[in-house]
Short mmCIF file of C-alpha atoms in Angstrom, two decimals:
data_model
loop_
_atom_site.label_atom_id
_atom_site.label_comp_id
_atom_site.label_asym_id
_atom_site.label_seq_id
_atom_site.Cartn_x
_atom_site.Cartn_y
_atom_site.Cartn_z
CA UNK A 10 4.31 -17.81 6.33
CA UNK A 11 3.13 -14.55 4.67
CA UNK A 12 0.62 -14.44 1.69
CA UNK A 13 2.78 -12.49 -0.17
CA UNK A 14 6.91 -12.90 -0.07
CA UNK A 15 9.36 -10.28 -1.93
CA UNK A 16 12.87 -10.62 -2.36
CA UNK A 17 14.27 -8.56 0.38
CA UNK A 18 17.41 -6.78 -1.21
CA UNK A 19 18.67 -4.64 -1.40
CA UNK A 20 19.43 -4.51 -5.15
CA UNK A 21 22.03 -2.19 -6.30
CA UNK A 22 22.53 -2.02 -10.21
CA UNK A 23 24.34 0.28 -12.59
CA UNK A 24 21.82 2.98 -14.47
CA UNK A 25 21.16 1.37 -17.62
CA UNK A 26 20.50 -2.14 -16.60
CA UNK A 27 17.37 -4.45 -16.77
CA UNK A 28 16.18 -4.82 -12.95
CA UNK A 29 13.82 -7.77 -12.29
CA UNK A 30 11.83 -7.67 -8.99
CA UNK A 31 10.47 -10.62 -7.78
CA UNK A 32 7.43 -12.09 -5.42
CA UNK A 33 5.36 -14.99 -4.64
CA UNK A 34 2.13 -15.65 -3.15
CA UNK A 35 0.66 -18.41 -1.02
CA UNK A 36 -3.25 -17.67 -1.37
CA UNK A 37 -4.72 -19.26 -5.00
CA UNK A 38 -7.78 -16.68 -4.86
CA UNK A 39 -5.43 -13.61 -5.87
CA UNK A 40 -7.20 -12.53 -8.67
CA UNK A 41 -5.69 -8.63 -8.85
CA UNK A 42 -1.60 -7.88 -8.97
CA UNK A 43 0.13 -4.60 -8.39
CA UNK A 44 3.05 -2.86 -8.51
CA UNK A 45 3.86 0.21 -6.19
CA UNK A 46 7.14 2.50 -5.73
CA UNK A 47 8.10 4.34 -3.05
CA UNK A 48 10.31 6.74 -2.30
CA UNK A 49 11.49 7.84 0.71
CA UNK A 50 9.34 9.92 2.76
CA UNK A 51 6.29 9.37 0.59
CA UNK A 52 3.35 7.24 0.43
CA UNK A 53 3.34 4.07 -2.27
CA UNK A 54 2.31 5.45 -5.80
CA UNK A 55 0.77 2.61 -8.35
CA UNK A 56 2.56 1.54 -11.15
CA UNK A 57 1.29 -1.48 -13.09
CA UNK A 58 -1.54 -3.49 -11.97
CA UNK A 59 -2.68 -6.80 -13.23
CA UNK A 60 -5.74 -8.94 -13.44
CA UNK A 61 -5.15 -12.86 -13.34
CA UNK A 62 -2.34 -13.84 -15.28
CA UNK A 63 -0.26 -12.65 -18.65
CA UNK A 64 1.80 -9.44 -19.00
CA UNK A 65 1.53 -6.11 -19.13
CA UNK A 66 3.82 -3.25 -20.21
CA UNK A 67 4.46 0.51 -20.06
CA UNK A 68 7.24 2.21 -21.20
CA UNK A 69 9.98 0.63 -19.50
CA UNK A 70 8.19 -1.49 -16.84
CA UNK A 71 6.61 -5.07 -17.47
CA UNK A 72 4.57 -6.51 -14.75
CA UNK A 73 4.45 -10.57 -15.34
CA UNK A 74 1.98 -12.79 -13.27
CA UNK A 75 2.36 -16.61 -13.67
CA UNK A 76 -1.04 -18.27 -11.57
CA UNK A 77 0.41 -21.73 -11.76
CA UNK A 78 3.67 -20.77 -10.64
CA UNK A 79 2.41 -18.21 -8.52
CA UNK A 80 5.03 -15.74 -8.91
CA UNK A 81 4.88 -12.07 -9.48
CA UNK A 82 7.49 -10.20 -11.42
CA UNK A 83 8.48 -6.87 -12.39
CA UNK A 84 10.87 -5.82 -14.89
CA UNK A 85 12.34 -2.54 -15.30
CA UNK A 86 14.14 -1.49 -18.38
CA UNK A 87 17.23 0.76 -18.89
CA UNK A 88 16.80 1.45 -15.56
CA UNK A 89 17.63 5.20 -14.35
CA UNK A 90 18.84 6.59 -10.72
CA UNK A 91 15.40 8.18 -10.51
CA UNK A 92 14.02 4.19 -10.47
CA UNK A 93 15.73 4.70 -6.76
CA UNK A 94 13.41 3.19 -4.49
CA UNK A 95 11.49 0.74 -1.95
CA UNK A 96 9.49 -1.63 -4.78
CA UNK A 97 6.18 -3.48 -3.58
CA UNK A 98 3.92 -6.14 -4.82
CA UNK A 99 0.38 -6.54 -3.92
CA UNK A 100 -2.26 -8.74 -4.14
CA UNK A 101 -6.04 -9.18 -3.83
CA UNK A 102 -8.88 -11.39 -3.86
CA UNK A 103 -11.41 -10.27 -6.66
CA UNK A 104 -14.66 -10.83 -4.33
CA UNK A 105 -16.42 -7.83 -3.72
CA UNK A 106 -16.37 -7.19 0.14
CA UNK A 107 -12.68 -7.85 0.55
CA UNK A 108 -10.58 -5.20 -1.26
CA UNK A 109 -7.86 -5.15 0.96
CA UNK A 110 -4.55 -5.33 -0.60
CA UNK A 111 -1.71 -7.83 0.74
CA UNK A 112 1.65 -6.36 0.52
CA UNK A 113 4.99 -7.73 -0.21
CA UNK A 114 7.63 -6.42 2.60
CA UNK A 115 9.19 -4.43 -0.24
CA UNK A 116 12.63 -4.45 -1.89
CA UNK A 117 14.60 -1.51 -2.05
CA UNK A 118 16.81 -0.34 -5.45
CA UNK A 119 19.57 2.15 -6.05
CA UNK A 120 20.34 2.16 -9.76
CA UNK A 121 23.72 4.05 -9.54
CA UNK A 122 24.86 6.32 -12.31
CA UNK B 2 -6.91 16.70 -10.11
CA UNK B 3 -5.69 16.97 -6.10
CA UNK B 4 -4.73 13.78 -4.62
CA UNK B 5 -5.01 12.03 -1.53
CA UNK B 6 -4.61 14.10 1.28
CA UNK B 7 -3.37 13.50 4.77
CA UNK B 8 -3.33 15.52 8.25
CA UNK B 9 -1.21 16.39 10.04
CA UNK B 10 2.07 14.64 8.63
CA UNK B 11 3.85 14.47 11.96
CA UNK B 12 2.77 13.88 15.11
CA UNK B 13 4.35 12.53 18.69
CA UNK B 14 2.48 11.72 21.13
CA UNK B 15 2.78 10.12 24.64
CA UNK B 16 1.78 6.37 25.62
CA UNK B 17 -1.66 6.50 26.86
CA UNK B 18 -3.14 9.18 25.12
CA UNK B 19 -5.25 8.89 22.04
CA UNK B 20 -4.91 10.69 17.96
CA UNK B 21 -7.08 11.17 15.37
CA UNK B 22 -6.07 10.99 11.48
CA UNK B 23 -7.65 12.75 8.98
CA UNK B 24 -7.85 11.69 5.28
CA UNK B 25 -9.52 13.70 2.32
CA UNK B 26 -9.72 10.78 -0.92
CA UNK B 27 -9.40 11.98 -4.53
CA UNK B 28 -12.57 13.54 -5.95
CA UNK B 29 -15.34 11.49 -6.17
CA UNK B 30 -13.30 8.59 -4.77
CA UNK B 31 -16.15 6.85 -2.19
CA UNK B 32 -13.90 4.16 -0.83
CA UNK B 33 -11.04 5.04 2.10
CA UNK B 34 -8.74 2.34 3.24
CA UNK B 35 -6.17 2.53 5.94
CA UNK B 36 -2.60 1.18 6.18
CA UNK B 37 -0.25 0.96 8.85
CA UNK B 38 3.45 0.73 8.28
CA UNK B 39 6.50 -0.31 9.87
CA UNK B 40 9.68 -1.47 9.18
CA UNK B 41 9.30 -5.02 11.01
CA UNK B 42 5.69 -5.69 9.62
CA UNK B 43 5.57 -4.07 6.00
CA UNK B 44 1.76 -2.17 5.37
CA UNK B 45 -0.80 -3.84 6.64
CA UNK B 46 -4.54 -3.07 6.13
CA UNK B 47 -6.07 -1.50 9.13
CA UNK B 48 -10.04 -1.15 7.56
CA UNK B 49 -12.13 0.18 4.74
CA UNK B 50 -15.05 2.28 4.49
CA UNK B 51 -17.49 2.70 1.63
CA UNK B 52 -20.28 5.75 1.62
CA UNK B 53 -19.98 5.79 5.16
CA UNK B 54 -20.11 2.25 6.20
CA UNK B 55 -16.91 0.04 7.41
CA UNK B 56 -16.59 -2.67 4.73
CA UNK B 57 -13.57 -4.63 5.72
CA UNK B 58 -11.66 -4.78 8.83
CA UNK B 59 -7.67 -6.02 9.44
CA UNK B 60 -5.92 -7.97 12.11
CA UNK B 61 -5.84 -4.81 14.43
CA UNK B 62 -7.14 -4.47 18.28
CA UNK B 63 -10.14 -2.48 18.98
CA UNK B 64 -8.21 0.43 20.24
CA UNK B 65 -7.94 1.16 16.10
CA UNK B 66 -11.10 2.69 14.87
CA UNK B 67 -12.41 4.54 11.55
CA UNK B 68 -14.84 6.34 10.76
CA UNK B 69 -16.15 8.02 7.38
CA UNK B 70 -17.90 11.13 6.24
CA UNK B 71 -20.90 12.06 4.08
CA UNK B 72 -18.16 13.67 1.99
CA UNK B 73 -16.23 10.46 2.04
CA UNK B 74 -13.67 12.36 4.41
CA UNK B 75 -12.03 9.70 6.83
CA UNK B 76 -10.23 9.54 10.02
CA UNK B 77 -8.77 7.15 11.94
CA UNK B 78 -8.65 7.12 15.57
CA UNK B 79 -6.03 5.26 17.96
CA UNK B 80 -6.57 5.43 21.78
CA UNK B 81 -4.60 4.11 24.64
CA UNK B 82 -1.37 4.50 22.63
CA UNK B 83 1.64 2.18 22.95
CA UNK B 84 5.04 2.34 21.88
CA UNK B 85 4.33 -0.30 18.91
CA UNK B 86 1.89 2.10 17.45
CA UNK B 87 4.76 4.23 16.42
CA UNK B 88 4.26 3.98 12.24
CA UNK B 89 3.47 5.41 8.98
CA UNK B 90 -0.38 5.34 8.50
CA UNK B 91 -1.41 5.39 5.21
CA UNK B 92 -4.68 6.47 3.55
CA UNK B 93 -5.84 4.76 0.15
CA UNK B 94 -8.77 6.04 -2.16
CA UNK B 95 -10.31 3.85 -5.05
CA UNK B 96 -12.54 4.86 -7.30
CA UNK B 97 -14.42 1.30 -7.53
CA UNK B 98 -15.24 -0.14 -10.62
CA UNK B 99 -13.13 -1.69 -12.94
CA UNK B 100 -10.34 0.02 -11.53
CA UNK B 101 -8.44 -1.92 -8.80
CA UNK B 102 -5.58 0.54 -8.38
CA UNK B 103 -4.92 2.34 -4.94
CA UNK B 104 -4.00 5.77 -4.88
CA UNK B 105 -2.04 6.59 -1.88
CA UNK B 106 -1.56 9.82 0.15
CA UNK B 107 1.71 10.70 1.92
CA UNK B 108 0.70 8.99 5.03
CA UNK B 109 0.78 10.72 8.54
CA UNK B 110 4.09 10.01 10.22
CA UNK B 111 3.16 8.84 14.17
CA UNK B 112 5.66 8.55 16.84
CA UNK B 113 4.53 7.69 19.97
CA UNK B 114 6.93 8.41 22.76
#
């Protein structure tokens, strides 16, 4: 089983429409919780990160972490065709000598318009 | 501010012989990490190096190695290529400090043939 799972896709939604992406995660010292995009071609670029659990929000993305549940969301609101891409999670520990981030295997969204 | 910057972004090469990544981090970024990806196995971390030293290492065979610069310039090096080496590697710069996010490069695009 891997650390981190992620709804697979892909997720296909009209432009204009909340998206909700979706992961878990197996290991309990996960301290740290990101959000990347990617679009095709390029490397991941950061969008929300998040320490422990609660939400956080900018502009139209929310990034939800729920420890006891251990489930990772984010949400995406009035969601554009320019939101087109591969979504990841990611997690870390928050110890000092292992920094290394464990990725989700990505879901992929085409918000048609 | 210039990102993160990878060389060259294409390469082929032949089973057997050996390549060499380059990575420049952001400005003042001192900590390089390396990610290889594929479409079976998502990104997976590869290693990390901090002012010159290797802090971390992934679940990767010895025939992946890293090195870092006084500059904080890294490369990677794979020798003895084989087929399944054939991936996206990405580089990741972090400032440190209270600020856990990754910023990616482009990745270097490696096809081994």
């Amino acid at each position: 089983q891997k650390e981190v799972e992620q709804d697979p896709g892909p997720l296909s939604v009209p432009e204009g429409a909340i998206v909700s992406l979706n992961c878990t995660y197996s290991n309990s010292a996960f301290q740290y919780f990101m959000w990347y995009r990617q679009y095709s071609r390029k490397g991941p670029e950061l969008l929300m990160y998040t320490y422990s659990s609660g939400n956080k929000e900018d502009g139209r993305f929310t990034a939800q972490v729920d420890k006891s549940s251990k489930y990772i969301s984010l949400f995406i609101r009035d969601s554009q065709p320019s939101d087109s891409a591969t979504y990841l999670c990611a997690s870390r520990v928050s110890s000092g000598s292992a920094r290394q981030l464990t990725f989700g295997s990505g879901t992929q969204l085409t918000v048609l318009p | 501010k210039a990102g993160v910057t990878q060389t060259p972004r294409y390469l082929i090469k032949t089973r057997g012989q050996q390549v060499t990544l380059s990575c420049s981090p952001i400005s003042g970024h001192r900590s390089v990490s390396w990610y290889q990806q594929t479409p079976g196995q998502g990104l997976q971390f590869l290693f990390e190096y901090f002012s010159e030293t290797q802090r971390n290492k992934g679940n990767f065979p010895g025939r992946f190695s890293g090195r870092q610069f006084s500059n904080s310039r890294s490369e990677m090096n794979v020798s003895t290529l084989e087929l399944g080496d054939s991936a996206l590697y990405l580089c990741a710069s972090d400032a440190g400090g209270g600020n856990y996010g990754y910023t990616f490069g482009s990745g270097t695009r490696l096809t081994v043939v």
